[in-house]
Coordinates of N, CA, C and O in Angstrom, one line a residue:
M12 N 1.2 -0.5 0.2 CA -0.3 0.3 -0.3 C 1.2 1.4 0.0 O 1.8 1.2 1.0
L13 N 0.9 2.3 -0.6 CA 1.2 3.5 -1.2 C 0.1 3.5 0.1 O -0.8 4.6 -0.1
S14 N 1.6 4.9 0.1 CA 1.2 5.4 2.1 C 1.5 7.2 1.4 O 2.9 7.2 0.1
S15 N 0.6 8.3 2.1 CA 1.4 9.5 0.9 C 3.0 9.9 2.4 O 2.7 10.1 3.0
V16 N 4.0 9.8 0.9 CA 5.0 10.2 0.9 C 5.4 11.8 1.6 O 5.5 11.8 0.2
T17 N 6.3 12.5 1.8 CA 6.1 13.9 2.2 C 8.1 13.8 1.2 O 8.7 13.2 2.8
L18 N 7.9 14.3 0.7 CA 10.0 14.1 0.1 C 10.4 15.6 1.1 O 9.7 16.6 0.6
P19 N 11.6 16.1 1.1 CA 12.4 16.7 2.3 C 12.4 17.6 1.3 O 12.7 17.2 0.1
N20 N 11.8 18.8 1.0 CA 12.5 19.8 0.0 C 13.6 20.4 -0.2 O 14.2 21.5 1.0
H21 N 14.1 19.9 -1.1 CA 15.4 20.1 -0.7 C 16.1 21.8 -1.2 O 17.3 21.8 -1.3
K22 N 15.4 22.2 -2.3 CA 15.5 23.2 -3.4 C 14.5 24.4 -2.8 O 13.6 24.2 -3.1
R23 N 14.9 25.0 -1.6 CA 13.4 26.1 -1.3 C 13.5 26.8 -2.5 O 15.5 27.3 -2.7
N24 N 13.3 27.7 -2.8 CA 12.9 28.7 -4.0 C 14.0 29.9 -3.0 O 14.1 30.0 -1.5
S25 N 15.1 30.1 -4.1 CA 16.0 31.3 -3.3 C 15.8 32.8 -4.1 O 15.2 32.8 -5.1
G26 N 16.2 33.3 -3.6 CA 15.4 34.5 -3.8 C 15.8 35.9 -2.8 O 15.4 35.4 -1.6
F27 N 15.3 36.7 -3.9 CA 14.9 38.1 -1.9 C 13.3 38.1 -2.7 O 12.9 38.1 -3.8
T28 N 12.5 39.0 -1.7 CA 11.0 39.4 -1.8 C 11.1 40.8 -1.9 O 11.7 41.1 -2.2
L29 N 10.2 40.8 -2.9 CA 9.7 42.1 -3.6 C 10.0 43.7 -1.6 O 10.7 43.7 -2.0
L30 N 9.2 42.4 -1.4 CA 10.2 43.1 0.0 C 11.7 43.9 1.1 O 11.6 44.9 0.3
E31 N 12.1 43.0 0.7 CA 13.2 42.5 1.4 C 14.0 43.7 -0.3 O 15.1 44.8 0.5
L32 N 13.2 43.6 -1.6 CA 14.2 44.3 -3.2 C 14.0 45.7 -2.4 O 14.7 47.2 -2.8
L33 N 12.4 46.1 -2.2 CA 12.1 47.4 -1.3 C 13.3 48.0 -0.5 O 13.1 50.2 -0.6
V34 N 12.8 46.9 0.4 CA 13.8 47.7 1.6 C 15.1 48.5 1.6 O 15.5 49.8 2.0
V35 N 15.8 47.1 0.9 CA 17.6 48.1 0.6 C 17.5 48.9 -0.4 O 18.0 49.9 -0.4
L36 N 16.5 49.1 -2.1 CA 16.8 50.7 -2.5 C 16.0 51.3 -1.4 O 16.6 52.7 -1.4
V37 N 15.1 51.4 -0.5 CA 14.9 53.1 0.1 C 16.1 53.1 0.9 O 16.1 54.0 1.5
I38 N 16.6 52.7 1.1 CA 18.2 52.7 2.4 C 19.3 53.5 1.7 O 20.8 54.1 1.1
L39 N 19.0 52.9 0.5 CA 20.5 53.2 -0.6 C 19.7 54.4 -1.3 O 20.6 55.0 -1.1
G40 N 18.5 54.2 -1.0 CA 18.4 56.1 -0.5 C 19.2 57.3 -0.3 O 18.9 57.7 -0.4
L41 N 18.2 57.0 1.0 CA 18.2 58.0 1.7 C 19.7 58.1 2.6 O 20.6 59.1 2.8
L42 N 21.5 56.3 1.8 CA 22.3 56.8 1.7 C 23.1 57.8 1.3 O 23.6 58.8 1.6
A43 N 22.4 57.9 -0.4 CA 23.0 58.7 -1.1 C 22.1 60.3 -1.5 O 22.9 61.2 -1.1
G44 N 21.4 60.4 -0.5 CA 20.2 61.8 -0.6 C 21.0 62.8 1.0 O 21.0 63.8 1.0
Y45 N 22.1 61.9 1.9 CA 22.8 62.5 2.3 C 25.2 62.7 1.7 O 25.2 63.6 2.5
V46 N 25.0 61.5 1.9 CA 26.0 61.7 1.3 C 26.1 62.5 0.1 O 27.3 63.5 -0.7
A47 N 25.3 62.6 -1.3 CA 25.3 63.0 -2.1 C 25.8 64.5 -2.2 O 26.3 65.4 -3.2
P48 N 24.8 65.2 -1.6 CA 25.3 67.1 -1.1 C 26.8 67.4 -0.2 O 26.6 67.8 -0.8
K49 N 27.0 66.8 0.8 CA 28.5 66.4 1.2 C 29.6 66.0 -0.3 O 30.4 66.7 -0.2
Y50 N 28.8 65.9 -1.2 CA 30.2 65.3 -1.6 C 30.5 66.8 -2.5 O 31.4 67.2 -3.3
F51 N 29.6 66.7 -3.5 CA 29.4 68.1 -4.6 C 29.9 69.1 -3.8 O 30.2 70.2 -5.1
S52 N 29.7 69.3 -2.3 CA 30.2 70.6 -1.8 C 31.1 70.8 -1.7 O 32.4 71.8 -2.1
Q53 N 32.2 69.8 -1.5 CA 33.5 68.9 -1.7 C 34.3 69.8 -3.6 O 35.4 70.7 -2.5
I54 N 33.2 69.5 -4.1 CA 33.7 69.6 -6.0 C 34.0 71.3 -6.3 O 35.1 71.8 -6.5
G55 N 32.8 72.0 -5.5 CA 33.1 73.6 -5.7 C 34.3 74.0 -4.8 O 34.1 74.7 -5.4
K56 N 34.3 73.6 -3.4 CA 35.4 74.3 -2.5 C 36.9 74.4 -3.4 O 38.1 74.8 -3.8
S57 N 37.3 73.1 -4.6 CA 38.2 72.0 -5.2 C 38.8 73.1 -6.2 O 39.7 73.7 -6.3
E58 N 37.1 73.4 -6.6 CA 37.0 74.2 -8.2 C 37.7 75.7 -7.3 O 38.5 76.2 -8.6
V59 N 37.4 76.2 -6.7 CA 37.4 77.1 -6.1 C 38.8 78.0 -5.6 O 39.6 78.3 -6.1
K60 N 39.8 76.7 -4.3 CA 40.9 76.9 -4.4 C 42.0 76.1 -5.7 O 42.9 76.8 -5.5
T61 N 41.4 75.2 -6.4 CA 42.1 75.2 -8.2 C 42.3 76.9 -8.3 O 43.1 76.9 -8.9
A62 N 40.6 77.6 -8.7 CA 41.3 78.9 -9.4 C 42.0 79.5 -7.9 O 43.2 80.7 -9.3
R63 N 42.5 79.9 -7.3 CA 42.7 81.1 -6.5 C 44.7 80.2 -7.1 O 45.3 81.1 -7.4
A64 N 45.1 78.7 -7.3 CA 46.2 78.0 -7.0 C 46.7 79.2 -8.5 O 46.9 79.5 -8.6
Q65 N 45.8 79.2 -9.4 CA 45.7 79.5 -10.4 C 46.3 80.7 -11.1 O 46.8 81.4 -11.8
V66 N 45.5 81.6 -10.5 CA 45.4 82.5 -10.0 C 47.6 83.5 -9.6 O 47.8 84.7 -10.4
I67 N 47.3 82.7 -8.2 CA 49.0 83.4 -8.5 C 49.8 82.9 -8.8 O 51.0 83.2 -9.5
A68 N 49.9 81.9 -9.5 CA 50.9 81.3 -10.6 C 50.8 82.3 -11.6 O 51.8 82.0 -12.8
L69 N 49.7 83.2 -12.0 CA 49.8 83.7 -13.1 C 50.3 84.5 -12.4 O 51.4 85.4 -13.2
E70 N 50.7 85.6 -11.6 CA 50.4 86.8 -11.3 C 51.9 86.6 -10.8 O 52.7 87.4 -11.4
K71 N 52.4 85.4 -10.6 CA 54.1 85.1 -10.4 C 54.7 85.1 -12.1 O 55.5 85.6 -11.9
A72 N 54.4 84.9 -12.8 CA 54.0 85.0 -14.1 C 54.6 85.9 -14.2 O 55.5 86.8 -14.9
L73 N 53.9 86.7 -14.2 CA 53.4 88.3 -14.4 C 54.6 89.4 -14.2 O 55.3 89.9 -14.4
D74 N 54.5 88.9 -13.1 CA 55.9 88.6 -11.6 C 57.6 89.7 -12.9 O 58.1 90.4 -13.2
Q75 N 57.2 87.8 -13.6 CA 58.7 87.7 -14.0 C 58.2 88.2 -15.5 O 60.2 88.6 -15.7
Y76 N 57.9 88.6 -16.0 CA 57.3 88.9 -17.0 C 58.3 91.1 -16.9 O 59.0 91.1 -17.4
R77 N 57.9 91.1 -16.0 CA 58.0 92.5 -15.1 C 59.3 92.5 -14.6 O 60.3 93.9 -15.3
I78 N 59.7 91.6 -14.1 CA 61.6 91.8 -14.2 C 62.2 91.8 -15.5 O 63.0 92.4 -15.5
D79 N 62.0 91.3 -16.5 CA 62.4 90.9 -17.3 C 62.4 92.3 -18.2 O 63.3 92.7 -19.3
T80 N 61.2 93.2 -18.9 CA 61.1 93.9 -19.9 C 60.2 95.0 -18.2 O 60.9 96.5 -19.3
G81 N 60.5 95.3 -18.1 CA 60.3 95.8 -16.2 C 59.7 96.4 -16.4 O 58.3 97.7 -16.0
R82 N 58.1 95.5 -17.3 CA 55.9 96.8 -17.2 C 55.7 95.4 -17.0 O 56.4 94.4 -17.8
Y83 N 54.4 95.5 -17.2 CA 53.7 94.5 -16.9 C 53.6 94.8 -18.1 O 52.7 95.6 -18.9
P84 N 51.8 93.0 -18.9 CA 51.9 93.9 -20.3 C 50.9 94.3 -20.3 O 50.2 94.4 -19.1
S85 N 50.0 95.1 -20.9 CA 48.9 96.5 -21.1 C 48.0 95.3 -21.0 O 47.4 94.1 -21.3
T86 N 46.7 95.9 -21.5 CA 45.4 94.9 -20.9 C 45.0 94.8 -21.9 O 44.0 93.4 -22.4
E87 N 45.2 94.9 -23.6 CA 45.5 94.2 -24.5 C 46.0 93.0 -25.1 O 45.1 92.8 -25.7
Q88 N 47.0 93.3 -25.1 CA 48.3 92.2 -25.1 C 47.7 91.0 -24.0 O 47.7 89.9 -24.5
G89 N 47.3 91.8 -22.6 CA 46.3 91.0 -22.1 C 47.4 89.1 -21.6 O 49.3 89.4 -21.5
L90 N 46.8 88.2 -20.9 CA 47.7 86.7 -20.7 C 48.9 86.3 -21.8 O 49.0 85.6 -21.0
A91 N 48.0 86.0 -22.6 CA 48.9 86.0 -23.7 C 50.4 86.1 -24.2 O 51.0 85.7 -24.4
A92 N 50.2 87.9 -23.3 CA 51.7 88.4 -23.8 C 53.0 86.5 -22.5 O 54.3 87.5 -22.6
L93 N 53.0 86.5 -21.9 CA 53.0 85.6 -20.7 C 53.2 84.0 -21.4 O 54.4 83.3 -22.0
N94 N 53.2 83.9 -22.9 CA 53.1 82.5 -23.9 C 53.7 82.6 -25.3 O 54.7 82.4 -25.7
T95 N 54.1 84.6 -25.6 CA 54.2 84.9 -27.1 C 54.1 86.1 -26.7 O 54.0 87.2 -27.0
K96 N 55.5 86.3 -27.6 CA 56.2 87.9 -27.3 C 54.9 88.8 -28.5 O 54.8 88.5 -29.8
P97 N 54.7 89.7 -27.5 CA 54.4 90.9 -28.0 C 55.3 91.3 -29.0 O 56.4 92.0 -29.2
A98 N 54.5 92.4 -29.9 CA 55.7 92.7 -31.2 C 56.6 93.8 -31.1 O 57.4 93.9 -31.3
D99 N 56.0 94.7 -29.9 CA 56.6 96.8 -29.3 C 57.2 95.7 -28.8 O 58.2 97.0 -28.1
E100 N 58.1 93.9 -28.0 CA 58.3 94.1 -26.5 C 60.4 93.8 -26.9 O 60.4 92.7 -27.9
T101 N 60.8 94.3 -26.2 CA 63.0 94.0 -27.4 C 63.4 92.8 -26.2 O 63.7 92.3 -26.3
R102 N 62.4 92.5 -25.4 CA 63.1 92.1 -23.9 C 62.5 91.2 -23.4 O 63.1 90.7 -22.5
W103 N 61.5 91.0 -24.0 CA 60.9 89.4 -23.5 C 61.4 88.7 -23.9 O 62.8 88.2 -24.3
E104 N 61.9 88.2 -22.9 CA 62.9 86.3 -22.6 C 61.7 85.9 -22.0 O 62.8 84.1 -21.5
G105 N 60.3 85.2 -22.5 CA 59.6 84.1 -22.5 C 59.8 82.5 -23.1 O 60.8 83.1 -23.6
P106 N 59.1 82.3 -22.6 CA 57.6 81.6 -22.8 C 58.0 82.4 -21.2 O 58.9 81.2 -20.5
Y107 N 57.2 82.5 -20.4 CA 56.2 82.9 -19.2 C 55.7 81.2 -18.1 O 55.8 81.6 -16.6
L108 N 55.4 80.8 -19.5 CA 54.5 79.8 -18.7 C 54.4 78.2 -18.9 O 55.0 77.9 -20.3
K109 N 54.9 77.1 -18.3 CA 55.3 75.8 -19.4 C 54.0 75.7 -20.7 O 54.6 75.4 -21.9
K110 N 52.6 75.3 -20.6 CA 52.2 76.1 -21.4 C 51.7 76.8 -21.3 O 51.5 78.0 -20.8
A111 N 49.9 76.5 -22.2 CA 49.1 77.9 -22.7 C 48.3 78.4 -21.5 O 48.1 77.8 -20.1
V112 N 48.0 79.8 -20.7 CA 46.9 79.9 -19.7 C 46.6 79.5 -20.4 O 45.1 79.7 -20.9
P113 N 45.7 79.0 -18.3 CA 44.5 77.6 -18.5 C 43.1 79.1 -18.3 O 43.5 79.7 -18.4
D114 N 42.2 78.2 -18.8 CA 41.0 78.5 -18.2 C 40.5 78.5 -16.9 O 41.3 77.6 -16.2
D115 N 39.0 78.8 -16.2 CA 39.2 78.7 -14.8 C 38.8 77.7 -14.9 O 38.3 77.3 -16.0
P116 N 38.7 77.1 -14.0 CA 38.0 75.3 -13.4 C 36.5 75.6 -14.4 O 36.2 74.7 -14.1
W117 N 35.8 77.0 -14.4 CA 35.1 76.1 -15.9 C 34.7 77.6 -17.0 O 33.0 77.0 -16.7
G118 N 35.6 77.1 -16.6 CA 35.9 77.0 -18.9 C 35.9 77.9 -19.5 O 35.9 78.0 -20.1
K119 N 35.6 79.3 -18.3 CA 36.6 80.7 -19.2 C 37.8 81.1 -18.5 O 37.6 81.0 -18.3
P120 N 37.8 81.5 -19.7 CA 38.7 82.1 -19.1 C 39.6 83.5 -18.6 O 38.2 84.6 -18.2
Y121 N 40.8 83.5 -17.5 CA 40.5 84.5 -16.6 C 41.1 85.6 -17.5 O 40.8 85.9 -18.3
Q122 N 40.4 86.9 -16.5 CA 39.7 88.5 -17.1 C 41.2 89.1 -16.2 O 42.5 88.5 -15.0
Y123 N 42.5 90.0 -17.4 CA 43.6 90.7 -17.0 C 42.7 92.3 -17.0 O 43.1 92.7 -18.0
R124 N 43.5 92.5 -16.1 CA 43.5 94.3 -16.0 C 44.2 95.1 -15.7 O 45.6 94.5 -14.7
M125 N 45.5 95.9 -16.1 CA 46.5 96.7 -16.2 C 46.4 98.1 -16.9 O 45.6 98.8 -17.7
P126 N 46.1 99.7 -15.7 CA 46.7 98.7 -14.5 C 44.8 99.1 -14.2 O 44.5 98.9 -14.3
G127 N 45.4 97.7 -12.5 CA 44.1 97.0 -12.2 C 43.8 98.2 -11.2 O 43.6 99.5 -10.5
E128 N 42.8 97.7 -10.8 CA 41.4 99.0 -9.5 C 41.6 98.4 -8.7 O 41.5 99.4 -7.8
H129 N 42.7 97.4 -7.7 CA 42.5 96.7 -6.5 C 44.4 96.3 -6.1 O 44.8 96.4 -4.9
G130 N 45.2 96.8 -7.6 CA 46.7 96.4 -7.5 C 47.3 96.9 -8.4 O 46.4 97.9 -10.0
E131 N 48.4 96.8 -8.6 CA 49.2 97.3 -9.9 C 48.5 96.5 -10.9 O 48.0 96.4 -12.4
V132 N 47.4 94.8 -10.7 CA 46.9 94.2 -12.8 C 47.0 93.0 -11.4 O 46.5 93.1 -9.9
D133 N 45.2 93.2 -11.8 CA 44.7 92.5 -11.4 C 43.9 90.9 -12.4 O 44.0 91.2 -13.6
I134 N 44.2 90.5 -11.7 CA 43.3 88.8 -12.5 C 42.6 87.9 -12.0 O 42.7 88.0 -10.7
Y135 N 41.7 88.2 -11.8 CA 40.7 87.2 -12.0 C 39.6 86.4 -12.6 O 39.8 86.4 -13.3
S136 N 39.0 85.4 -11.1 CA 38.3 84.9 -12.7 C 36.4 84.8 -12.1 O 36.1 85.7 -10.7
F137 N 34.9 85.0 -12.3 CA 34.2 85.6 -12.2 C 33.6 83.9 -11.2 O 32.1 84.4 -11.1
G138 N 34.0 83.3 -11.1 CA 33.6 82.3 -10.7 C 32.4 81.6 -11.4 O 32.7 81.2 -12.1
R139 N 32.2 80.2 -10.2 CA 31.4 79.7 -11.7 C 29.2 80.4 -12.3 O 29.4 80.0 -12.9
D140 N 29.4 81.3 -11.6 CA 28.3 82.0 -12.5 C 28.5 83.1 -13.6 O 28.2 83.1 -14.0
G141 N 29.9 83.4 -13.4 CA 30.1 83.6 -15.1 C 29.7 85.3 -14.6 O 30.4 85.8 -16.6
T142 N 30.0 86.0 -14.2 CA 29.2 87.4 -14.4 C 29.6 87.8 -12.7 O 30.0 87.3 -11.5
A143 N 30.4 89.2 -12.6 CA 30.5 89.4 -12.2 C 30.4 90.8 -10.0 O 28.3 90.1 -10.5
G144 N 31.1 89.6 -9.3 CA 30.0 90.3 -7.9 C 29.8 88.3 -7.6 O 30.3 87.4 -8.5
G145 N 28.9 87.9 -7.2 CA 28.3 86.7 -6.3 C 28.7 86.8 -5.0 O 29.7 87.1 -4.2
S146 N 28.2 85.0 -5.1 CA 28.4 84.7 -3.2 C 29.4 83.7 -3.4 O 28.4 82.6 -4.7
D147 N 29.2 82.9 -2.6 CA 30.3 81.2 -2.3 C 30.3 80.9 -3.0 O 31.2 81.8 -3.4
D148 N 30.9 80.1 -4.2 CA 31.7 79.1 -5.7 C 30.9 80.4 -7.0 O 31.7 80.3 -7.2
G149 N 29.9 81.5 -6.7 CA 29.6 82.0 -7.2 C 30.1 83.3 -7.2 O 30.7 84.2 -8.4
A150 N 31.7 83.9 -6.4 CA 31.9 84.6 -6.3 C 33.1 85.3 -6.8 O 33.9 84.3 -7.0
D151 N 33.9 86.3 -7.2 CA 34.7 86.2 -7.9 C 36.1 86.4 -6.7 O 36.8 86.3 -6.3
I152 N 37.1 85.9 -7.4 CA 38.0 84.2 -7.1 C 39.0 85.8 -7.4 O 39.2 85.5 -9.1
G153 N 40.1 86.2 -7.0 CA 41.2 87.6 -7.9 C 42.6 87.9 -7.0 O 42.8 86.6 -6.3
N154 N 43.2 88.0 -7.2 CA 44.5 88.4 -6.8 C 44.4 89.9 -5.7 O 45.6 89.7 -5.4
W155 N 43.3 89.6 -5.0 CA 43.6 91.0 -3.6 C 42.7 90.4 -2.8 O 41.5 89.4 -2.8

């Protein structure tokens, strides 16, 4: 006589339930919501630090230009005079930069003015917003 025999369940359905997956997704979303703003605020700070470092390097190159030629380049000659000899400059000993004049960290050219409003020369970036003034990472960054 055959009796009903239950066989051991060797293979139980493996995997995660929909509820378990949703809980994990919620946890990941909460973590991303906490970490992402802190991470991206650091990126903004590093761009500002990069701009300040580049302004200092440009100022040093301009000082070397002045030592050689006796004056800073005019506003019209601009920062390009650090790499390319101006036509009217006889004592130019450049190039004063190893590479071309960099753009600011936001992809815009640095501004140069001689004579400057804040010193003999002004070298500055308009910051993230690309306009004069501003605050935080949109503030102007200059050699003053």
